[in-house]
Tab-separated table of C-alpha atoms in Angstrom:
chain	number	residue	atom	x	y	z
A	752	GLN	CA	-53.132	5.945	-56.088
A	753	VAL	CA	-51.241	3.967	-53.511
A	754	GLN	CA	-50.195	0.680	-53.184
A	755	LEU	CA	-49.561	-1.190	-49.866
A	756	VAL	CA	-48.044	-4.441	-49.229
A	757	GLU	CA	-47.981	-6.155	-45.889
A	758	SER	CA	-45.639	-8.901	-44.728
A	759	GLY	CA	-44.511	-10.336	-41.201
A	760	GLY	CA	-47.632	-12.252	-40.146
A	761	GLY	CA	-47.746	-15.986	-39.185
A	762	LEU	CA	-48.417	-18.471	-36.462
A	763	VAL	CA	-46.971	-17.667	-32.874
A	764	GLN	CA	-47.566	-18.831	-29.382
A	765	THR	CA	-49.400	-16.810	-26.824
A	766	GLY	CA	-46.717	-14.438	-25.304
A	767	GLY	CA	-44.894	-14.396	-28.569
A	768	SER	CA	-43.885	-11.520	-30.961
A	769	LEU	CA	-44.239	-10.492	-34.432
A	770	ARG	CA	-43.146	-7.504	-36.585
A	771	LEU	CA	-45.436	-6.671	-39.204
A	772	SER	CA	-44.065	-4.322	-42.297
A	773	CYS	CA	-46.152	-2.549	-44.834
A	774	ALA	CA	-44.289	-1.274	-48.058
A	775	ALA	CA	-46.005	1.557	-49.570
A	776	SER	CA	-45.548	3.039	-53.423
A	777	GLY	CA	-47.299	5.152	-55.602
A	778	ARG	CA	-47.364	8.380	-53.819
A	779	THR	CA	-45.399	10.549	-51.409
A	780	PHE	CA	-45.457	8.259	-48.358
A	781	SER	CA	-44.160	11.148	-46.004
A	782	SER	CA	-47.383	12.881	-46.754
A	783	SER	CA	-49.683	10.427	-45.361
A	784	ALA	CA	-50.689	9.170	-41.842
A	785	MET	CA	-50.319	5.409	-41.630
A	786	GLY	CA	-52.115	3.071	-39.564
A	787	TRP	CA	-52.875	-0.902	-38.951
A	788	PHE	CA	-56.210	-2.182	-38.617
A	789	ARG	CA	-57.390	-5.846	-38.088
A	790	GLN	CA	-60.193	-8.064	-38.615
A	791	ALA	CA	-61.241	-11.204	-36.981
A	792	PRO	CA	-63.451	-13.763	-38.610
A	793	GLY	CA	-67.071	-12.669	-38.285
A	794	LYS	CA	-65.998	-9.497	-36.858
A	795	GLU	CA	-65.811	-5.816	-38.056
A	796	ARG	CA	-62.521	-4.458	-39.154
A	797	ASP	CA	-60.943	-2.453	-35.978
A	798	PHE	CA	-58.502	0.168	-35.655
A	799	VAL	CA	-55.308	-1.038	-33.928
A	800	ALA	CA	-52.611	1.655	-34.216
A	801	ALA	CA	-51.748	4.971	-36.327
A	802	ILE	CA	-48.858	7.084	-36.926
A	803	SER	CA	-48.693	10.704	-37.821
A	804	ARG	CA	-46.729	11.862	-41.179
A	805	SER	CA	-43.648	12.760	-39.383
A	806	GLY	CA	-43.846	9.675	-36.928
A	807	GLY	CA	-43.877	12.274	-34.148
A	808	SER	CA	-47.357	10.990	-32.866
A	809	THR	CA	-48.839	7.748	-32.408
A	810	TYR	CA	-52.428	6.405	-31.475
A	811	TYR	CA	-53.132	3.017	-30.210
A	812	ALA	CA	-56.775	1.038	-29.519
A	813	GLU	CA	-56.883	0.419	-25.587
A	814	PHE	CA	-56.403	-3.299	-26.348
A	815	VAL	CA	-53.171	-3.100	-27.513
A	816	LYS	CA	-51.332	-0.191	-25.636
A	817	GLY	CA	-48.272	-1.406	-23.904
A	818	ARG	CA	-48.054	-4.455	-26.170
A	819	PHE	CA	-47.854	-2.942	-29.759
A	820	THR	CA	-45.685	-0.364	-31.137
A	821	ILE	CA	-46.200	1.486	-34.628
A	822	SER	CA	-43.226	3.089	-36.142
A	823	ARG	CA	-42.298	4.289	-39.711
A	824	ASP	CA	-39.279	4.766	-41.864
A	825	ASN	CA	-39.962	7.545	-44.356
A	826	ALA	CA	-36.668	6.930	-46.174
A	827	LYS	CA	-37.880	3.433	-46.966
A	828	ASN	CA	-41.668	4.190	-47.345
A	829	THR	CA	-42.455	1.550	-44.540
A	830	VAL	CA	-44.572	1.577	-41.489
A	831	TYR	CA	-44.031	-1.211	-38.856
A	832	LEU	CA	-46.047	-2.839	-36.150
A	833	GLN	CA	-44.156	-4.550	-33.319
A	834	MET	CA	-46.477	-6.838	-31.519
A	835	ASN	CA	-45.372	-8.215	-28.153
A	836	SER	CA	-47.064	-10.517	-25.629
A	837	LEU	CA	-49.528	-11.749	-28.292
A	838	LYS	CA	-52.845	-13.200	-27.075
A	839	PRO	CA	-55.030	-15.512	-28.717
A	840	GLU	CA	-57.838	-12.658	-29.138
A	841	ASP	CA	-55.071	-10.861	-31.290
A	842	THR	CA	-55.713	-13.581	-34.088
A	843	ALA	CA	-56.983	-11.626	-37.228
A	844	VAL	CA	-55.840	-10.506	-40.645
A	845	TYR	CA	-54.051	-7.305	-40.059
A	846	TYR	CA	-54.162	-4.598	-42.711
A	847	CYS	CA	-52.121	-1.677	-43.286
A	848	ALA	CA	-53.876	1.633	-44.078
A	849	ALA	CA	-52.647	4.853	-45.601
A	850	ASP	CA	-54.065	8.181	-45.544
A	851	VAL	CA	-55.526	7.451	-42.065
A	852	ARG	CA	-58.031	10.137	-40.784
A	853	ILE	CA	-56.747	10.840	-37.354
A	854	ALA	CA	-59.872	12.115	-36.256
A	855	THR	CA	-61.986	9.373	-37.042
A	856	MET	CA	-59.364	6.520	-37.393
A	857	THR	CA	-60.680	5.838	-40.957
A	858	SER	CA	-59.146	5.101	-44.171
A	859	ASP	CA	-59.818	4.579	-48.003
A	860	TYR	CA	-56.657	2.637	-48.759
A	861	TRP	CA	-55.850	-0.841	-47.857
A	862	GLY	CA	-53.430	-3.581	-48.394
A	863	GLN	CA	-54.210	-6.871	-48.890
A	864	GLY	CA	-53.678	-8.020	-45.291
A	865	THR	CA	-51.675	-10.495	-43.487
A	866	GLN	CA	-52.732	-13.372	-41.190
A	867	VAL	CA	-51.592	-13.362	-37.463
A	868	THR	CA	-52.495	-16.409	-35.586
A	869	VAL	CA	-51.779	-16.784	-31.974
A	870	SER	CA	-52.120	-20.255	-30.539
A	871	SER	CA	-52.930	-20.859	-26.796
């Protein structure tokens, strides 16, 4: 089993920045592709970004390209999501995911989520 704990969410104004962190435990972190997803009220959970086991490959949803950056520190068992130029439509609960299947951008392992609210 893997445990994922997100942090770093909060309230920010349009154009601002936040950095989310996800601390993983319970299995070998470096053997798992990691990702971030988000879910806005009344909507389905959407893929945001993913990163390969080594960190050498990254993947982004079109709506965050150029604004968000995913990274990982395998020595700290942590994955990050740097979010810049935030927009009100980025408001959602952001979930960290482990063992992301890159071919389908799906996962079975989730954290509890962290709320991000962008005010206009």
